[in-house]
């Protein structure tokens, strides 16, 4: 293919396909500056000039976002901390108990794309303020539901998803617009520390507040008060930085949002985004199952071992397992997130595929330890806790790294949408259904066995073993991500630098004359 007639077509590069041809100044294989393929990293003074915020103010914004993220996960797992009491109060089985988390995650999953679309186009600060205020009110209302209205508890837990969706899809993109390179990785690790720490505090707060108040309903009234403080901090402290400005060269044009369909098409053709999201889906499946069922499983294990009396109807379920599991979740989360980020940062110097490889190692390594924790539960509760500790530490290595992968393989004007659809995928196939699936399998197994405490333990034990196999599948998805990560990252960098312009067309078609009139045809069909 040659000739001047081809130049106009070839110069309009598609937004996610092959990049510019070698020879373009500043690109790999060109005669220009070989270092210009990597984005220029501004110093502290440069960041302040671009964002209009001092380094101290930016760090304070991250601290506020971290507090709210901690609060979100604390509220989510407070229910798991008092789950045996909820089962006794509403007189429900394992399947219905799993439905509490499934309804919440399903609502969160459905609403995430809505807030992702809004977050890429409107003021992110005000979207988060409205969502968290609504979440606080609904959570408080859920603590006053009478025992004959279990369906109302499900409804309120579903509405709580509004607040989570408004926050989780937007907050990481604010951090991405405040920091770059290693600074961004460090800030994201701080932000994602809040997930395991908040989850652990949810178990602890749920069990301890219930013990102090003598009523599990009070456990659901802690986070709404803290939510009011969160809204005030958001309104007073957080400021909206310009989208993508810290990643652009000073002479490159600003990025303009494309249509929602164009965003979806670009994301669907980004293999690193798709495969890393599938890997994260496995993480969500495993953590969602363990989050709801681990304390109940550990309690049943102690009952079978004769270390604690069974939880009988009408009695408060007294067990230290929610507290212990909460402490383990906090500690393993901090250790795992920090370990994952540091290992990845060091390996990145010699291997550009370090991020997905570390994620794969974490998931593949966690699977056998989680399996052993379940297999040993009937023999030794101490061994079970040791294997859970190791397995959760390896599992937690993924949190911050997956978020960082998304932010550097997706351009700034699509990041909230990408966050939203990663949430949809990971929850649709992950923790939206996993708690209910585990509970349903447990109930089905119990129907085939004579009623006993041993049967209850074995049924939940066998159903939770599914988590180990799902974790191994997730590790394979991250290994696939490693194949594409370099090219997808470079593609996003070129877009941000203005070296690979976005096309405004909603599809891969161009206008050509045909039979006396203009016709849109696929680029691939134009043969010169």
PDB file of N, CA, C and O in Angstrom, residues 16 44 102 144 173 188 208 236 274 280 301 320 328 376 388 413 446 459 487 510:
ATOM      1  N   UNK A  16      -8.141   2.653  19.919  1.00  0.00           N
ATOM      2  CA  UNK A  16      -7.636   1.534  20.720  1.00  0.00           C
ATOM      3  C   UNK A  16      -6.863   0.514  19.922  1.00  0.00           C
ATOM      4  O   UNK A  16      -6.357  -0.439  20.477  1.00  0.00           O
ATOM      5  N   UNK A  44       6.913  18.363  42.630  1.00  0.00           N
ATOM      6  CA  UNK A  44       5.873  18.866  43.527  1.00  0.00           C
ATOM      7  C   UNK A  44       5.382  20.253  43.103  1.00  0.00           C
ATOM      8  O   UNK A  44       4.193  20.532  43.127  1.00  0.00           O
ATOM      9  N   UNK A 102     -26.009 -10.396  48.855  1.00  0.00           N
ATOM     10  CA  UNK A 102     -26.237 -10.451  47.412  1.00  0.00           C
ATOM     11  C   UNK A 102     -27.096  -9.283  46.938  1.00  0.00           C
ATOM     12  O   UNK A 102     -26.817  -8.674  45.900  1.00  0.00           O
ATOM     13  N   UNK A 144     -34.159  -0.323  62.437  1.00  0.00           N
ATOM     14  CA  UNK A 144     -35.453  -0.264  63.141  1.00  0.00           C
ATOM     15  C   UNK A 144     -36.491  -1.213  62.539  1.00  0.00           C
ATOM     16  O   UNK A 144     -37.685  -1.067  62.792  1.00  0.00           O
ATOM     17  N   UNK A 173     -10.465   8.020  40.830  1.00  0.00           N
ATOM     18  CA  UNK A 173     -10.129   8.929  39.730  1.00  0.00           C
ATOM     19  C   UNK A 173      -9.682  10.289  40.250  1.00  0.00           C
ATOM     20  O   UNK A 173      -8.901  10.981  39.588  1.00  0.00           O
ATOM     21  N   UNK A 188      -2.581   5.325  46.281  1.00  0.00           N
ATOM     22  CA  UNK A 188      -3.595   4.290  46.092  1.00  0.00           C
ATOM     23  C   UNK A 188      -3.456   3.182  47.125  1.00  0.00           C
ATOM     24  O   UNK A 188      -4.463   2.626  47.588  1.00  0.00           O
ATOM     25  N   UNK A 208     -18.698  -6.138  69.039  1.00  0.00           N
ATOM     26  CA  UNK A 208     -18.501  -5.473  70.327  1.00  0.00           C
ATOM     27  C   UNK A 208     -19.654  -4.545  70.687  1.00  0.00           C
ATOM     28  O   UNK A 208     -20.064  -4.483  71.851  1.00  0.00           O
ATOM     29  N   UNK A 236     -16.064  20.342  52.787  1.00  0.00           N
ATOM     30  CA  UNK A 236     -15.155  21.403  53.233  1.00  0.00           C
ATOM     31  C   UNK A 236     -13.716  21.221  52.749  1.00  0.00           C
ATOM     32  O   UNK A 236     -13.007  22.211  52.554  1.00  0.00           O
ATOM     33  N   UNK A 274      -9.858  -5.830  30.471  1.00  0.00           N
ATOM     34  CA  UNK A 274     -10.794  -6.953  30.568  1.00  0.00           C
ATOM     35  C   UNK A 274     -10.223  -8.082  31.424  1.00  0.00           C
ATOM     36  O   UNK A 274     -10.877  -8.593  32.340  1.00  0.00           O
ATOM     37  N   UNK A 280      -9.752  -9.668  39.015  1.00  0.00           N
ATOM     38  CA  UNK A 280     -10.301  -9.020  40.208  1.00  0.00           C
ATOM     39  C   UNK A 280     -11.663  -9.605  40.573  1.00  0.00           C
ATOM     40  O   UNK A 280     -12.055  -9.598  41.741  1.00  0.00           O
ATOM     41  N   UNK A 301     -17.223 -24.561  63.599  1.00  0.00           N
ATOM     42  CA  UNK A 301     -16.048 -25.390  63.853  1.00  0.00           C
ATOM     43  C   UNK A 301     -15.808 -25.547  65.349  1.00  0.00           C
ATOM     44  O   UNK A 301     -15.533 -26.652  65.846  1.00  0.00           O
ATOM     45  N   UNK A 320     -16.182 -15.335  70.023  1.00  0.00           N
ATOM     46  CA  UNK A 320     -15.092 -14.380  69.774  1.00  0.00           C
ATOM     47  C   UNK A 320     -14.604 -14.432  68.335  1.00  0.00           C
ATOM     48  O   UNK A 320     -13.694 -13.688  67.961  1.00  0.00           O
ATOM     49  N   UNK A 328      -7.743 -10.292  62.171  1.00  0.00           N
ATOM     50  CA  UNK A 328      -6.944 -10.923  61.118  1.00  0.00           C
ATOM     51  C   UNK A 328      -7.125 -10.189  59.794  1.00  0.00           C
ATOM     52  O   UNK A 328      -6.161  -9.938  59.055  1.00  0.00           O
ATOM     53  N   UNK A 376      -8.520 -28.177  57.608  1.00  0.00           N
ATOM     54  CA  UNK A 376      -8.002 -28.385  58.963  1.00  0.00           C
ATOM     55  C   UNK A 376      -8.976 -27.964  60.058  1.00  0.00           C
ATOM     56  O   UNK A 376      -8.677 -28.144  61.247  1.00  0.00           O
ATOM     57  N   UNK A 388      -5.696 -19.175  57.263  1.00  0.00           N
ATOM     58  CA  UNK A 388      -6.504 -18.027  56.840  1.00  0.00           C
ATOM     59  C   UNK A 388      -5.635 -16.777  56.789  1.00  0.00           C
ATOM     60  O   UNK A 388      -5.736 -15.959  55.862  1.00  0.00           O
ATOM     61  N   UNK A 413     -10.420  10.459  30.711  1.00  0.00           N
ATOM     62  CA  UNK A 413     -11.829  10.754  30.473  1.00  0.00           C
ATOM     63  C   UNK A 413     -12.706   9.513  30.452  1.00  0.00           C
ATOM     64  O   UNK A 413     -13.926   9.623  30.269  1.00  0.00           O
ATOM     65  N   UNK A 446     -27.121 -29.970  53.336  1.00  0.00           N
ATOM     66  CA  UNK A 446     -27.709 -30.318  54.640  1.00  0.00           C
ATOM     67  C   UNK A 446     -28.999 -31.113  54.485  1.00  0.00           C
ATOM     68  O   UNK A 446     -29.343 -31.920  55.358  1.00  0.00           O
ATOM     69  N   UNK A 459     -21.423 -29.043  55.725  1.00  0.00           N
ATOM     70  CA  UNK A 459     -22.064 -28.450  54.550  1.00  0.00           C
ATOM     71  C   UNK A 459     -21.418 -27.115  54.190  1.00  0.00           C
ATOM     72  O   UNK A 459     -21.126 -26.848  53.014  1.00  0.00           O
ATOM     73  N   UNK A 487       1.745  -2.986  25.880  1.00  0.00           N
ATOM     74  CA  UNK A 487       1.187  -2.288  24.721  1.00  0.00           C
ATOM     75  C   UNK A 487      -0.007  -1.423  25.109  1.00  0.00           C
ATOM     76  O   UNK A 487      -0.170  -0.301  24.609  1.00  0.00           O
ATOM     77  N   UNK A 510     -15.509   5.291   8.105  1.00  0.00           N
ATOM     78  CA  UNK A 510     -15.137   6.567   7.522  1.00  0.00           C
ATOM     79  C   UNK A 510     -16.085   6.880   6.379  1.00  0.00           C
ATOM     80  O   UNK A 510     -16.763   5.981   5.856  1.00  0.00           O
TER      81      UNK A 510
END
